[in-house]
Short mmCIF file of C-alpha atoms in Angstrom, two decimals:
data_model
loop_
_atom_site.label_atom_id
_atom_site.label_comp_id
_atom_site.label_asym_id
_atom_site.label_seq_id
_atom_site.Cartn_x
_atom_site.Cartn_y
_atom_site.Cartn_z
CA UNK P 1 22.78 15.70 22.49
CA UNK P 2 26.09 15.98 20.11
CA UNK P 3 25.08 18.25 17.06
CA UNK P 4 24.89 16.49 13.74
CA UNK P 5 28.29 18.51 11.73
CA UNK P 6 27.06 20.31 8.75
CA UNK P 7 29.24 17.97 6.71
CA UNK P 8 27.28 14.96 7.67
CA UNK P 9 24.27 16.58 6.93
CA UNK P 10 25.43 17.62 3.45
CA UNK P 11 26.54 13.94 2.69
CA UNK P 12 22.88 12.66 3.35
CA UNK P 13 21.63 15.53 1.26
CA UNK P 14 24.00 14.20 -1.60
CA UNK P 15 22.23 10.49 -1.01
CA UNK P 16 19.41 11.61 -0.92
CA UNK P 17 19.83 13.58 -4.28
CA UNK P 18 20.47 10.55 -5.55
CA UNK P 19 17.82 8.79 -4.61
CA UNK P 20 15.25 11.68 -5.90
CA UNK P 21 17.74 11.18 -8.81
CA UNK P 22 16.77 7.54 -10.06
CA UNK P 23 13.47 7.67 -8.88
CA UNK P 24 12.39 10.04 -11.22
CA UNK P 25 14.46 8.52 -13.79
CA UNK P 26 12.74 5.05 -13.34
CA UNK P 27 9.17 7.45 -13.03
CA UNK P 28 10.20 9.01 -16.25
CA UNK P 29 10.01 5.80 -17.91
CA UNK P 30 7.01 4.20 -16.53
CA UNK P 31 5.20 7.26 -18.44
CA UNK P 32 6.05 5.07 -21.92
CA UNK P 33 4.02 2.46 -20.42
CA UNK P 34 0.15 2.07 -21.63
CA UNK P 35 -0.81 3.11 -17.84
CA UNK P 36 -4.30 3.29 -18.43
CA UNK P 37 -6.91 6.14 -17.37
CA UNK P 38 -5.49 6.23 -14.13
CA UNK P 39 -1.63 7.43 -15.37
CA UNK P 40 -1.14 10.40 -13.25
CA UNK P 41 -2.13 8.53 -10.15
CA UNK P 42 -0.15 5.55 -11.10
CA UNK P 43 2.81 7.84 -11.29
CA UNK P 44 2.29 9.39 -8.06
CA UNK P 45 1.99 6.02 -6.24
CA UNK P 46 4.87 4.16 -8.38
CA UNK P 47 7.23 8.00 -7.78
CA UNK P 48 6.98 7.45 -4.04
CA UNK P 49 7.36 3.87 -3.99
CA UNK P 50 10.48 3.90 -5.74
CA UNK P 51 12.01 6.48 -3.63
CA UNK P 52 11.74 4.05 -0.74
CA UNK P 53 12.80 1.58 -2.31
CA UNK P 54 15.75 3.44 -3.29
CA UNK P 55 16.28 5.05 0.01
CA UNK P 56 16.65 1.40 1.69
CA UNK P 57 18.41 0.65 -1.62
CA UNK P 58 21.22 3.10 -0.61
CA UNK P 59 20.81 2.85 3.45
CA UNK P 60 21.90 -0.47 2.85
CA UNK P 61 24.37 -0.01 0.81
CA UNK P 62 25.73 2.46 2.97
CA UNK P 63 25.57 -0.29 6.27
CA UNK P 64 27.58 -3.06 3.67
CA UNK P 65 30.54 -0.53 2.95
CA UNK P 66 30.64 1.37 6.24
CA UNK P 67 28.42 -1.21 9.33
CA UNK P 68 27.40 0.40 12.80
CA UNK P 69 29.91 -0.86 15.41
CA UNK P 70 29.01 -1.02 19.05
CA UNK P 71 29.96 0.75 21.73
CA UNK P 72 30.61 4.31 22.41
CA UNK P 73 31.43 7.23 19.07
CA UNK P 74 33.93 9.43 19.36
CA UNK P 75 33.76 12.79 17.89
CA UNK P 76 34.84 13.44 14.35
CA UNK P 77 35.54 10.13 13.33
CA UNK P 78 34.15 7.92 10.75
CA UNK P 79 32.06 6.61 12.89
CA UNK P 80 29.76 9.21 14.04
CA UNK P 81 29.43 10.01 10.33
CA UNK P 82 28.35 6.69 9.91
CA UNK P 83 25.73 6.67 13.50
CA UNK P 84 24.46 10.38 12.14
CA UNK P 85 23.69 9.63 8.85
CA UNK P 86 21.57 6.22 10.02
CA UNK P 87 19.68 9.13 12.11
CA UNK P 88 19.10 10.98 9.71
CA UNK P 89 17.94 8.12 7.19
CA UNK P 90 16.03 7.43 9.71
CA UNK P 91 13.83 10.63 10.70
CA UNK P 92 13.43 12.22 7.65
CA UNK P 93 12.21 8.99 5.95
CA UNK P 94 11.92 5.55 7.52
CA UNK P 95 10.02 7.29 10.54
CA UNK P 96 7.59 9.01 9.23
CA UNK P 97 6.73 5.89 6.72
CA UNK P 98 6.61 3.39 9.83
CA UNK P 99 4.45 5.70 12.10
CA UNK P 100 1.78 6.17 9.56
CA UNK P 101 0.10 3.19 11.08
CA UNK P 102 -1.12 2.17 7.05
CA UNK P 103 1.57 -0.08 6.22
CA UNK P 104 0.11 -3.96 7.97
CA UNK P 105 1.76 -5.53 10.09
CA UNK P 106 3.16 -8.56 7.69
CA UNK P 107 4.55 -6.24 5.29
CA UNK P 108 6.43 -4.34 8.21
CA UNK P 109 8.09 -7.27 9.14
CA UNK P 110 9.70 -7.41 5.48
CA UNK P 111 10.46 -3.72 5.88
CA UNK P 112 12.44 -4.75 9.06
CA UNK P 113 13.64 -7.18 7.09
CA UNK P 114 14.87 -4.47 4.50
CA UNK P 115 16.35 -2.30 6.55
CA UNK P 116 18.06 -4.88 8.33
CA UNK P 117 16.89 -6.06 11.85
CA UNK P 118 17.09 -9.55 12.22
CA UNK P 119 13.31 -11.22 12.70
CA UNK P 120 13.54 -15.26 12.73
CA UNK P 121 10.45 -16.93 11.50
CA UNK P 122 7.21 -16.16 12.41
CA UNK P 123 7.98 -12.61 13.64
CA UNK P 124 6.58 -9.81 13.77
CA UNK P 125 6.18 -5.91 15.00
CA UNK P 126 3.53 -3.73 15.39
CA UNK P 127 5.98 -1.29 17.13
CA UNK P 128 9.35 1.03 16.29
CA UNK P 129 12.40 -0.89 16.01
CA UNK P 130 14.82 2.54 15.64
CA UNK P 131 17.54 1.00 14.86
CA UNK P 132 17.17 -1.77 12.38
CA UNK P 133 20.61 -3.42 12.10
CA UNK P 134 21.48 -3.44 15.18
CA UNK P 135 18.02 -5.32 16.72
CA UNK P 136 18.65 -8.95 16.76
CA UNK P 137 14.92 -10.82 17.85
CA UNK P 138 14.09 -14.51 17.34
CA UNK P 139 11.66 -17.08 16.60
CA UNK P 140 7.92 -16.89 17.66
CA UNK P 141 7.81 -13.30 19.06
CA UNK P 142 6.26 -11.01 18.86
CA UNK P 143 6.44 -7.04 19.62
CA UNK P 144 3.35 -5.24 20.35
CA UNK P 145 1.35 -1.70 19.57
CA UNK P 146 3.35 0.89 19.20
CA UNK P 147 6.15 -0.95 21.52
CA UNK P 148 9.73 1.09 21.10
CA UNK P 149 12.98 -0.74 20.75
CA UNK P 150 15.93 1.43 19.90
CA UNK P 151 19.70 0.75 20.49
CA UNK P 152 21.37 3.99 20.81
CA UNK P 153 22.01 5.82 23.73
CA UNK P 154 22.07 9.52 24.21
CA UNK P 155 22.76 11.38 27.11
CA UNK P 156 24.23 14.78 27.50
CA UNK P 157 27.06 14.30 24.32
CA UNK P 158 27.72 11.19 25.04
CA UNK P 159 26.59 8.67 21.49
CA UNK P 160 27.01 5.07 22.19
CA UNK P 161 25.01 2.04 20.06
CA UNK P 162 24.76 -1.28 22.10
CA UNK P 163 22.66 -4.47 20.23
CA UNK P 164 19.68 -5.15 21.52
CA UNK P 165 19.04 -9.63 21.15
CA UNK P 166 15.65 -11.17 21.63
CA UNK P 167 15.16 -14.59 22.43
CA UNK P 168 12.22 -16.91 21.02
CA UNK P 169 8.76 -16.82 21.86
CA UNK P 170 8.88 -13.64 23.31
CA UNK P 171 5.62 -11.67 24.10
CA UNK P 172 6.45 -7.90 24.44
CA UNK P 173 3.50 -5.88 25.27
CA UNK P 174 1.96 -3.32 23.60
CA UNK P 175 3.74 0.01 24.50
CA UNK P 176 6.35 -1.41 26.35
CA UNK P 177 10.46 0.72 25.72
CA UNK P 178 13.45 -1.74 25.12
CA UNK P 179 15.97 -0.17 25.68
CA UNK P 180 19.86 -0.14 24.36
CA UNK P 181 21.65 -3.48 25.15
CA UNK P 182 18.89 -4.77 26.13
CA UNK P 183 18.50 -8.78 26.24
CA UNK P 184 15.61 -10.52 26.59
CA UNK P 185 15.89 -14.77 27.46
CA UNK P 186 13.48 -17.12 25.35
CA UNK P 187 9.76 -17.69 26.33
CA UNK P 188 9.73 -13.98 28.11
CA UNK P 189 6.84 -11.97 29.03
CA UNK P 190 7.63 -8.04 28.79
CA UNK P 191 3.97 -6.09 30.31
CA UNK P 192 2.42 -3.67 28.52
CA UNK P 193 4.00 -0.46 29.52
CA UNK P 194 6.77 -1.66 31.21
CA UNK P 195 9.91 0.34 30.11
CA UNK P 196 12.99 -1.84 30.42
CA UNK P 197 16.09 0.26 31.38
CA UNK P 198 19.52 -0.31 28.80
CA UNK P 199 21.97 -3.06 29.92
CA UNK P 200 19.42 -5.23 31.46
CA UNK P 201 19.82 -9.12 31.16
CA UNK P 202 16.15 -10.42 31.38
CA UNK P 203 16.57 -14.78 31.82
CA UNK P 204 14.36 -16.93 29.96
CA UNK P 205 10.67 -17.64 31.34
CA UNK P 206 10.42 -14.64 33.13
CA UNK P 207 7.70 -12.69 33.73
CA UNK P 208 9.06 -8.38 33.88
CA UNK P 209 7.08 -5.11 34.59
CA UNK P 210 7.02 -1.88 35.56
CA UNK P 211 9.04 1.64 35.25
CA UNK P 212 11.43 0.78 35.56
CA UNK P 213 10.45 -2.94 34.72
CA UNK P 214 11.61 -5.30 36.90
CA UNK P 215 11.17 -9.70 37.75
CA UNK P 216 7.62 -9.86 38.65
CA UNK P 217 8.01 -13.91 38.87
CA UNK P 218 8.85 -16.90 37.00
CA UNK P 219 6.84 -19.03 34.61
CA UNK P 220 8.65 -21.85 35.47
CA UNK P 221 6.70 -24.28 37.48
#
């Protein structure tokens, strides 16, 4: 695994400091409002909420200025810095929020949209999307409980980004794993616990399962 350089960590910490300052300043403004008997509780909850809201804002601004690009990420390049900042934001801020299972699935959809995932109408994820900006899912699809979708490849020192494209009316079973570069056609089903290896291309109306996942049958008559 390629090490995250000190300069990249320092840049993340600078952005984190900005997030904390903005959240604390906004919380200080709330302190002057008539908050009632639960003032301390409201202020603490408000501060935590503001930290995440500002974190999403800074994260999306960063990716707007320097979006993640598919392909092999060369060392000591601006692309590597952006990729590692994306990893740091997720591991240190968003991962703990998503994996608590505290957030209801409809609100989790809004969180993934805020983080840059492309989700069609009536599509929900009860699992984990590790690289939201590189994840595209159509309409009326469901990602089951504790399923994982990721769009990065880490093999030794190699770091590569590959988007995942999932069609409409797709069902991904609980605890399934969808790796980088995978494409899944409309109306297909990925069985619970399946591991779809990187760059696999699944056609429409197909059922896949197993480790590694293979085509089991077609849904067409």
